[in-house]
Each structure stands twice: as C-alpha cells, then as structure tokens.
Short mmCIF file of C-alpha atoms and ligand atoms in Angstrom, two decimals:
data_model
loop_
_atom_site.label_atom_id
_atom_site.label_comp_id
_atom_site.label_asym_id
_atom_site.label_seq_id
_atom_site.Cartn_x
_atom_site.Cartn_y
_atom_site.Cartn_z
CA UNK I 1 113.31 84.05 123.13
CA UNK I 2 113.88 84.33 119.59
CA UNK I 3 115.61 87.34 118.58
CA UNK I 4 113.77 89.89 116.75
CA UNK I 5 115.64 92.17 114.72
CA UNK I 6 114.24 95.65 114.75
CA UNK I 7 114.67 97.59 111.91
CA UNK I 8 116.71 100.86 112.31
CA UNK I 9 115.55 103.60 110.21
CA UNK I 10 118.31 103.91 108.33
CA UNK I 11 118.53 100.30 107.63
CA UNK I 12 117.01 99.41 104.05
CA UNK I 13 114.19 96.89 104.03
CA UNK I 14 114.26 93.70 102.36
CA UNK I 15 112.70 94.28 99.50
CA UNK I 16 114.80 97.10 98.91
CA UNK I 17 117.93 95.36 99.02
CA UNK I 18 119.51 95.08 95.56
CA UNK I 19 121.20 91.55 94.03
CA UNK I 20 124.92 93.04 93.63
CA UNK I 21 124.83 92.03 89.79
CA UNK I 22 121.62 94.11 89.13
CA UNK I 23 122.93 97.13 91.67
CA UNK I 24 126.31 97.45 88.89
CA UNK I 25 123.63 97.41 85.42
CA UNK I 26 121.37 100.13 87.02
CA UNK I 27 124.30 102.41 88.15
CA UNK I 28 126.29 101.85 85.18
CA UNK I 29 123.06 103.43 83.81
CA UNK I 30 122.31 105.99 86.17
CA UNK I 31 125.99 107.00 85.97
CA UNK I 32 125.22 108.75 82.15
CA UNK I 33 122.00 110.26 83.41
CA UNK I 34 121.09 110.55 87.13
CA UNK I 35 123.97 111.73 88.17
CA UNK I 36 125.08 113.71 86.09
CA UNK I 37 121.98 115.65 85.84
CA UNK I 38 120.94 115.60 89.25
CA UNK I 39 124.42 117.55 90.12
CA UNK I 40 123.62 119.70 87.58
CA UNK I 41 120.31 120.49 88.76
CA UNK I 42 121.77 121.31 92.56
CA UNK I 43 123.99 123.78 91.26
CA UNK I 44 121.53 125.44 88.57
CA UNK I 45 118.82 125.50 91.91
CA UNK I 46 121.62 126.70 94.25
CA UNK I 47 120.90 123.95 96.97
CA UNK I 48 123.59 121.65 97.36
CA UNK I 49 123.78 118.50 95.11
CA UNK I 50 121.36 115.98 97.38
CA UNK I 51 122.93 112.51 96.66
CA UNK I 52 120.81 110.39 93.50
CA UNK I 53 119.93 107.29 94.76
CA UNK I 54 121.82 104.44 92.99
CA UNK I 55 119.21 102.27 92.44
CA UNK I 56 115.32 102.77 92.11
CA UNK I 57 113.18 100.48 94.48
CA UNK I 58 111.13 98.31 91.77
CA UNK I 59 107.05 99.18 91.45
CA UNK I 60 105.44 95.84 92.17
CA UNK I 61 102.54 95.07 89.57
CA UNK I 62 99.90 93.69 90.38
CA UNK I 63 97.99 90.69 87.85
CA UNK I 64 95.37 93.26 87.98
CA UNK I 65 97.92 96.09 86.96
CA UNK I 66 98.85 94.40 84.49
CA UNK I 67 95.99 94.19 82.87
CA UNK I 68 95.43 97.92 82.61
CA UNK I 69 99.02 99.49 82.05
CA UNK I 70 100.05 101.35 79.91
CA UNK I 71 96.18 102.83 78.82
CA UNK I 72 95.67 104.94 75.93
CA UNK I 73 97.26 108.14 75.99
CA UNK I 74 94.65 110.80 75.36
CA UNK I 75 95.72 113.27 72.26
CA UNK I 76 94.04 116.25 73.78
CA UNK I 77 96.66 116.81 75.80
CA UNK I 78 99.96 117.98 74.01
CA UNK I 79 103.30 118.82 75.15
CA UNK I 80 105.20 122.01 74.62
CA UNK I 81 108.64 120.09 76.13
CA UNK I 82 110.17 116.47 76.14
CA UNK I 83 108.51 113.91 78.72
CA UNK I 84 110.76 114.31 81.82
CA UNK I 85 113.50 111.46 82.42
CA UNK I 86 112.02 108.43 84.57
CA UNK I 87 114.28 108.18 87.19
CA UNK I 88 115.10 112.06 87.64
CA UNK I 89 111.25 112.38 87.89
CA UNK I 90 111.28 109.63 90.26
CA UNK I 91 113.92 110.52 92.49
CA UNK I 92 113.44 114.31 92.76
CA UNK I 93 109.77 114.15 94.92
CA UNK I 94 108.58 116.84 97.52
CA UNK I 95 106.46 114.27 100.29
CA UNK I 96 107.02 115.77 103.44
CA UNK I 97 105.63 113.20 105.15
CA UNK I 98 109.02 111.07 104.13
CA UNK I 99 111.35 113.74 104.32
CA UNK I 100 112.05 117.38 103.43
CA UNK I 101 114.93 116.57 100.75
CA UNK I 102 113.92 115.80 97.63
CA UNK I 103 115.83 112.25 97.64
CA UNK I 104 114.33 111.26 100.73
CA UNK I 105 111.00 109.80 99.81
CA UNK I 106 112.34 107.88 97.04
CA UNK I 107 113.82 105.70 99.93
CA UNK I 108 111.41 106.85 103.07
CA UNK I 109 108.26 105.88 100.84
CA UNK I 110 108.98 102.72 100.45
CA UNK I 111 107.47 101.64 103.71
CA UNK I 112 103.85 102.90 102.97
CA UNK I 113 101.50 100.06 102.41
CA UNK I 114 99.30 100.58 99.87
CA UNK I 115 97.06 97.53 99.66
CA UNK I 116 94.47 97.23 100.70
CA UNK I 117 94.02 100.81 100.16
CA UNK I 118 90.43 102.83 100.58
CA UNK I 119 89.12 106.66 99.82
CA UNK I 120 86.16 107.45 101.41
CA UNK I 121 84.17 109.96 99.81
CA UNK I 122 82.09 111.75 102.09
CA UNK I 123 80.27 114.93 103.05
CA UNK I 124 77.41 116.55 101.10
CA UNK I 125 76.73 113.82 98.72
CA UNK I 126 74.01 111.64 97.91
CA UNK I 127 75.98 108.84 98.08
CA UNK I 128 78.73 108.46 100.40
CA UNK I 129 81.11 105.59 99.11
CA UNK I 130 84.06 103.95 100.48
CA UNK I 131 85.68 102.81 97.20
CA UNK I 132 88.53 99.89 97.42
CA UNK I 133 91.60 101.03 95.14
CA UNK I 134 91.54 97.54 92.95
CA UNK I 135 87.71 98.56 92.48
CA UNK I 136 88.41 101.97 91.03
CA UNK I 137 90.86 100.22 88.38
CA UNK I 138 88.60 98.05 87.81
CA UNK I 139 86.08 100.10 86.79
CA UNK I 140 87.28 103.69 85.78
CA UNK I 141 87.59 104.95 82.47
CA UNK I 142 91.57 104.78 82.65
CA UNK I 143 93.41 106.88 80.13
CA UNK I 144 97.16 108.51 79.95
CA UNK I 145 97.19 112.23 79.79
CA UNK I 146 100.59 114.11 79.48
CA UNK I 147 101.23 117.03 81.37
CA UNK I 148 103.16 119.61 83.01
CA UNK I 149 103.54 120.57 86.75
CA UNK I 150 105.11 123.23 87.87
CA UNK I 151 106.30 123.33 91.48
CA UNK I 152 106.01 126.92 93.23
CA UNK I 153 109.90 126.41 94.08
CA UNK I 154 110.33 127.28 90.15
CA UNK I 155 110.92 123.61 89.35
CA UNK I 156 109.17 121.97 86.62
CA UNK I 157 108.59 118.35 85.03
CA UNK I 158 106.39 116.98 82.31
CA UNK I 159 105.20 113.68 82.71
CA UNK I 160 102.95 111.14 81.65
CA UNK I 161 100.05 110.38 84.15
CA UNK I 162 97.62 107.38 84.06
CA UNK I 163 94.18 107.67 85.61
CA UNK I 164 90.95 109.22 85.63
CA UNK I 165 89.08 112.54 85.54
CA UNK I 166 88.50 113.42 89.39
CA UNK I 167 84.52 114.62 88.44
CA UNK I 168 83.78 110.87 87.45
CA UNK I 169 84.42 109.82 91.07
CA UNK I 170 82.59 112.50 92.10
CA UNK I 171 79.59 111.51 89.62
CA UNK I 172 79.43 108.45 91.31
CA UNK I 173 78.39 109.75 94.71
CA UNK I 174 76.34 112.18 93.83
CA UNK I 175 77.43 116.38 95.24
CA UNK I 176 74.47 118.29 96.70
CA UNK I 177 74.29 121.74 95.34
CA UNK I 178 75.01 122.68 98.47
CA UNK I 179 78.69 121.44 98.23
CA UNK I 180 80.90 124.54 97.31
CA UNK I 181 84.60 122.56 97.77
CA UNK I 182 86.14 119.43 98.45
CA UNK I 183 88.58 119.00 100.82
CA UNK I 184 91.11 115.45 99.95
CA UNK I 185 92.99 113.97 102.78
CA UNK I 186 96.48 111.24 102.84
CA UNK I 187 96.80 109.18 104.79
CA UNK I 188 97.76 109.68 108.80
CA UNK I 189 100.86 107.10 109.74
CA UNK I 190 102.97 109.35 112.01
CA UNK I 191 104.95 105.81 112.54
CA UNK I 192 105.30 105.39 108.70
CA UNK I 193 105.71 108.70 107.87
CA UNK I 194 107.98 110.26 110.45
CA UNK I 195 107.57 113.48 109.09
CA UNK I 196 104.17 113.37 110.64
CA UNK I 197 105.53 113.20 113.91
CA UNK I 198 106.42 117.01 113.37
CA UNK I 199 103.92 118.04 116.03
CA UNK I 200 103.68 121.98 114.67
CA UNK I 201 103.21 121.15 111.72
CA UNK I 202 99.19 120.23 110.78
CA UNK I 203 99.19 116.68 109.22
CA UNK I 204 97.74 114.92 107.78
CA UNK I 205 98.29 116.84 104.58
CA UNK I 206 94.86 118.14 103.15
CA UNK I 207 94.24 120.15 100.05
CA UNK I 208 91.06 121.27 98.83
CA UNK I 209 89.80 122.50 95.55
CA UNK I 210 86.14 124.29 94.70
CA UNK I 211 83.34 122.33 93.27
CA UNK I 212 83.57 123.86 89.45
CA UNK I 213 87.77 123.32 89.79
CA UNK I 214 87.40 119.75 90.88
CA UNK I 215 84.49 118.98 87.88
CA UNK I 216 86.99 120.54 85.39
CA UNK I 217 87.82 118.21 83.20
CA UNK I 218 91.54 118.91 83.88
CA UNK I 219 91.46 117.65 87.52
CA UNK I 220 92.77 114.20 87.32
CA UNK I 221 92.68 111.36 89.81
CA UNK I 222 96.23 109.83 88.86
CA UNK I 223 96.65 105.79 89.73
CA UNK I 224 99.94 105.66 87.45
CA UNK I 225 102.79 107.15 85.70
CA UNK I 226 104.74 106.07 82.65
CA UNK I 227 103.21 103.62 81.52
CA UNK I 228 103.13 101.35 85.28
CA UNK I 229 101.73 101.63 88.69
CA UNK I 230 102.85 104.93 90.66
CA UNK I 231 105.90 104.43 92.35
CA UNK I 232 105.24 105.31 96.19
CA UNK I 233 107.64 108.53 96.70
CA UNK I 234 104.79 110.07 93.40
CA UNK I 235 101.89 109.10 96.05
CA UNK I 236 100.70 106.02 95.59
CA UNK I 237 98.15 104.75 95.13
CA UNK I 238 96.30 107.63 94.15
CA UNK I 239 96.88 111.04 93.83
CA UNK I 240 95.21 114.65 92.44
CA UNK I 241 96.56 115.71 89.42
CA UNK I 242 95.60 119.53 88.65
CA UNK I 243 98.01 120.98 86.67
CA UNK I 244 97.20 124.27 86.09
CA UNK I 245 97.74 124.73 90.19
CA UNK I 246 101.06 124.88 91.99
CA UNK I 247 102.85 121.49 92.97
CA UNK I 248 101.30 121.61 96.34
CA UNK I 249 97.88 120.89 95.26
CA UNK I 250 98.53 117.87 93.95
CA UNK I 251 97.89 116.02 97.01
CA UNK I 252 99.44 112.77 97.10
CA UNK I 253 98.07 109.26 99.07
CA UNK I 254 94.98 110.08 99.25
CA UNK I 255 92.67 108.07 101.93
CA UNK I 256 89.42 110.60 102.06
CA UNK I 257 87.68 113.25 99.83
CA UNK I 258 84.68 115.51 101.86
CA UNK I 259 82.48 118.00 99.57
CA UNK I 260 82.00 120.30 102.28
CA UNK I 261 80.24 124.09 102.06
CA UNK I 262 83.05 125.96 103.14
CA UNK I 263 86.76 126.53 102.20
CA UNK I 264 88.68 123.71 103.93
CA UNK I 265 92.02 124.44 105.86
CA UNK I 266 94.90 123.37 103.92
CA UNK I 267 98.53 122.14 105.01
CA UNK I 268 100.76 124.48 103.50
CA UNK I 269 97.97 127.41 103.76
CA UNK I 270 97.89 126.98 107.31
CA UNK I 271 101.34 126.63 107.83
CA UNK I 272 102.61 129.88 105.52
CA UNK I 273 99.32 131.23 103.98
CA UNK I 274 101.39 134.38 102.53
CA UNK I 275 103.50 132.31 100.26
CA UNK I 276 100.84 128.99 99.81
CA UNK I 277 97.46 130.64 99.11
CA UNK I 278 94.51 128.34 98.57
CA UNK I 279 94.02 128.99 94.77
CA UNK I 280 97.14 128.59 94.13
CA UNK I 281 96.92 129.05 90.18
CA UNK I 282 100.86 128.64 88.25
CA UNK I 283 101.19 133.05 87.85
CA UNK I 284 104.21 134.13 86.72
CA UNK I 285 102.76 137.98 87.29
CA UNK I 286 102.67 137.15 91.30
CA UNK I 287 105.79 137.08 92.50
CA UNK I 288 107.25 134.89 95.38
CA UNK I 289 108.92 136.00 98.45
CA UNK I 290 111.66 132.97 97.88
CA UNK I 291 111.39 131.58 94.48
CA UNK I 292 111.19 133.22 91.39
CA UNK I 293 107.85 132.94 89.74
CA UNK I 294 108.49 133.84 85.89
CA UNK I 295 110.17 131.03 84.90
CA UNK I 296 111.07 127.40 85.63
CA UNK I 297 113.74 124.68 85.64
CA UNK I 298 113.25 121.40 84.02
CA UNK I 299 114.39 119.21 86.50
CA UNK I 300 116.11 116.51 83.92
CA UNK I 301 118.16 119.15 81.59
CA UNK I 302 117.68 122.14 83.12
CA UNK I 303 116.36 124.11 80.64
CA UNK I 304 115.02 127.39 81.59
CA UNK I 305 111.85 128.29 80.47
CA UNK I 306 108.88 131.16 81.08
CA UNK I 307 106.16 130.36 83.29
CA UNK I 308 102.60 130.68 81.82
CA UNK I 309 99.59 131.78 83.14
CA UNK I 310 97.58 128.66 84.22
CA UNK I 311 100.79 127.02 83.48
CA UNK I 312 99.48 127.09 79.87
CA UNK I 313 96.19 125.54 80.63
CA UNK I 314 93.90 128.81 80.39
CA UNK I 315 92.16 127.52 77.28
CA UNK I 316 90.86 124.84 79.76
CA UNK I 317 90.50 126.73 83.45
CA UNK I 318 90.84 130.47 82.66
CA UNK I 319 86.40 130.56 82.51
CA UNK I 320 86.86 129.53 86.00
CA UNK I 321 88.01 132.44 87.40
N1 LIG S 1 100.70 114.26 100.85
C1 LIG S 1 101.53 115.09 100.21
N2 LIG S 1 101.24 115.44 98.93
C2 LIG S 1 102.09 116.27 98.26
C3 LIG S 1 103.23 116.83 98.88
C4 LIG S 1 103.50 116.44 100.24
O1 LIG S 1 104.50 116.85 100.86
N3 LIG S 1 102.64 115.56 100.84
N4 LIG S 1 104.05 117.72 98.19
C5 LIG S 1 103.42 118.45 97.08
C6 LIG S 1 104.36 119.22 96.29
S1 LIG S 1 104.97 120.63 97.01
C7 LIG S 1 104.68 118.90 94.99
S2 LIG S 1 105.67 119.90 94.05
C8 LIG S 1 104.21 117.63 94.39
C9 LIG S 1 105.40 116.84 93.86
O2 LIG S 1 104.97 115.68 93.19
P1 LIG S 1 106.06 114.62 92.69
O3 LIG S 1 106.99 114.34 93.83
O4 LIG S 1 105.28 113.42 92.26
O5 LIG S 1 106.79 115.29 91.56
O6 LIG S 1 103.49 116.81 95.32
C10 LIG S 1 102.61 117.53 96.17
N5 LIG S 1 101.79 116.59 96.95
MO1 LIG S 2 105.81 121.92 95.28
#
C-alpha cells in the first residue's frame, strides 16, 4: 500500500510552503512594517502581541481575474484616514470559523476552496437564482469603493473594496413586497473550518439585514480588495460589505442569501444578543460592556480616533432609521 501522508493540522500545505529565497525578501519587508506594528498594536489593545505571520500565502488570479482587477475606484466615496497597510489588514482578520486569534485565519483560511463557488438566492423572490461566482464577475457592474469598518472591539481599518452594490443582485431575482429582511449564510465545512466543530456555538455564521438596509446603496457585495482577488482569511469569494454596521455584519463566504418576512436569527445575536444586537449601527453614544465604543484604533499605526455615528455614513443611512 502506498503511503498516504495525512496532513496534520498544524502542518502547512503545499501551496503554502515558501521558496527560502522569497521567505528572506518578504520578511526583510515585513520586518519594517508587520512587525513592528503588529506589536505595537497588542500592547495599545492590551491583548498580548499574537505572532505576524512571516509570509502572506499568495492570492491566486484567475485569467478571468485578471481581466477585471483593479476596477475603477468610485469618487463618491472619500476617506477621512490613510488606506490601511496590506498586510496588517490582511493578517489581523476576525473568521471564527478558522480561529478565534486574529492571526489564525490568515493561515487556517487557506484551506477553503473557493471554486467552483455558488450563492443561492432564495426565499420571497420572483426569481430564485443560483448564481456561479465567475458569472457574477462576469457580469456585475464592478467598481472599487473605499471605506471604513469599524469592528465593535474598537478596532478600525480603511480599505479599498472591489465589488458590487448588494441591491443589484437582489434586482436580478426579483423581492416580493412581502420580503421585510434577508438573511446571508457562509458556508458549512465543520472539516474545513474547525471552528465549526464548536458544537454550542450556532454555525454556520448568518447575518441578516432589512430589505431598505440591504437596497441602500451602501451595502456592498465585495469580490476583492486592493486592487486583486480577496485573499481567503477577508472571506473569499464574496462577502457583505456594510459599513456603517459593526464588523460582525459583514458576513464573510457567503454560499446563500433568503429574503424572508421575518427577522432572521443571527450568529453573534444568538450567541450574546446583549452585546451583538441585530442592528448593529457603529454608535459611539451606546456603550459596550467590554470595549469602548467612542473611539477606535487603526489597526496599522494606531492612531486613536472618535467613533462617528453611522461610522460617518449618516448622510447615506441615517433616513433609514
Ligand atoms: N463568516 C464570518 N464572517 C465574519 C466573521 C466571522 O467570524 N465569520 N467575523 C466578522 C467580524 S467580527 C469582523 S470585524 C469582520 C472582519 O473582517 P476582516 O477580517 O476582513 O477585517 O468580519 C466579519 N465577518
Ligand atoms: Mo468584529
């Protein structure tokens, strides 16, 4: 019998593991900015210093991906702060599902497949559609939008997105009026995603937004960031975008959206619904039991700065409410 070497989980895959030569160039890099930074940001969040990863996994491009990345950033949406360093961005991810420290799912991640890759759409629509990820590239109005997000653990980033505004999905299948939210699902890979296996916990991770939130023109469908195909620990390869919401909304991986005529159960709302409620709007007037909620750390410098209301999208989502 042959033998079959079984992957331990701690073992890196294949096409993870570095050439030496190109392993040096990247930390010789890292070394003035990863490190350095990420330390800082430990201390400045009062969790220990998590270890930075010394090399980033690659993003694979497809010849289709390449076609479409970078697309045209849209000027509508401006920054008040610098665009958030690549690699802290990409190496500082909450994804339970690989991990509860934020260095795991840069490594865990990496063993989601994501092609071939569907999201059903489903529910109380006129047209229930199982769209194939290479379709929706193909044929979405793709643009980059720059934006904030503000994670309910008072850390924030400001990043680049590519994708597409979540209502032109949802113009495609057609809501009833009798749909009043949508509930979006990730995927469900307990073997993948050992955090799954966390029986007390309700995966698969859902989220869930009202009708008139998810037709804002701020909710986002994001297939990219900076300029390239998301990396798999951002939740490839699609995720919701909706920045004026805490982190947690911004459900990552996402395999199924259902327009449904009721409030959908959501993870973290389930789980803690005093600290994760299901609007979840960025307030810095409603304090936290654990995490102060009037200002934020940039995760790259750690600059300090207030919270907004909305996160500083009320011109766009205040009418909502
Ligand atoms: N499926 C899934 N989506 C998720 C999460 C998660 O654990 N699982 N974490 C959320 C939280 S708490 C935050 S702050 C953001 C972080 O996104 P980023 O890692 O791309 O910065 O993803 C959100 N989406
Ligand atoms: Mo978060």
């Amino acid at each position: 019998m042959p033998h079959i070497h079984i992957k331990k989980d701690w073992e890196i895959s294949d096409n993870l593991a570095t050439p030496e030569s190109a392993y040096m160039r990247r930390r010789e890099f890292l070394k003035g900015t990863a490190l350095t930074t990420a330390a800082t940001v430990g201390v400045l969040y009062g969790c220990g210093p998590s270890s930075p990863p010394n090399f980033l996994p690659e993003v694979k491009w497809s010849e289709l991906e390449k076609s479409i990345y970078p697309a045209k950033r849209n000027p509508a949406y401006k920054l008040d702060r610098p665009i958030t360093v690549e690699k802290i961005a990409a190496s500082y991810n909450n994804f339970y599902e690989f991990g509860t420290d934020k260095i795991d799912p840069v490594h865990y991640a990496q063993k989601l497949n994501i092609r071939p890759w569907t999201v059903q759409v489903r529910g109380l629509v006129n047209k229930p559609t199982t769209f194939d990820i290479d379709d929706l590239l193909k044929t979405m109005p793709l643009e980059e939008r720059v934006l904030r997000l503000r994670c309910v653990e008072a850390w924030a980033m400001a990043v680049p997105w590519t994708g597409f505004a979540f209502r032109e999905l949802l113009k495609q299948v057609e809501p009833k009026p009798e749909a009043t939210h949508v509930r979006l699902e990730t995927f469900y890979q307990p073997f993948t995603a050992q955090g799954q296996l966390a029986f007390w916990e309700p995966w698969p991770y859902v989220e869930g937004l009202t009708i008139k939130e998810a037709m804002n023109e701020l909710a986002f469908l994001a297939t990219g960031i900076y300029g390239h195909p998301l990396p798999k620990q951002h939740g490839a390869p699609i995720r919701l975008v909706v920045p004026w919401k805490y982190g947690f909304k911004n459900i990552k991986s996402i395999v199924k959206i259902e327009l449904v005529n009721y409030r959908p159960a959501t993870f973290w709302n389930t789980l803690q619904g005093l600290e994760y409620d299901f609007t979840a709007n960025v307030d810095p007037r409603i304090p936290h039991p654990r995490w102060p909620q009037t200002q934020e750390k940039m995760i790259d410098t750690g600059d300090i700065r207030p919270t907004l209301p909305y996160n500083g999208y009320g011109d766009l989502v205040a009418h909502l409410y």
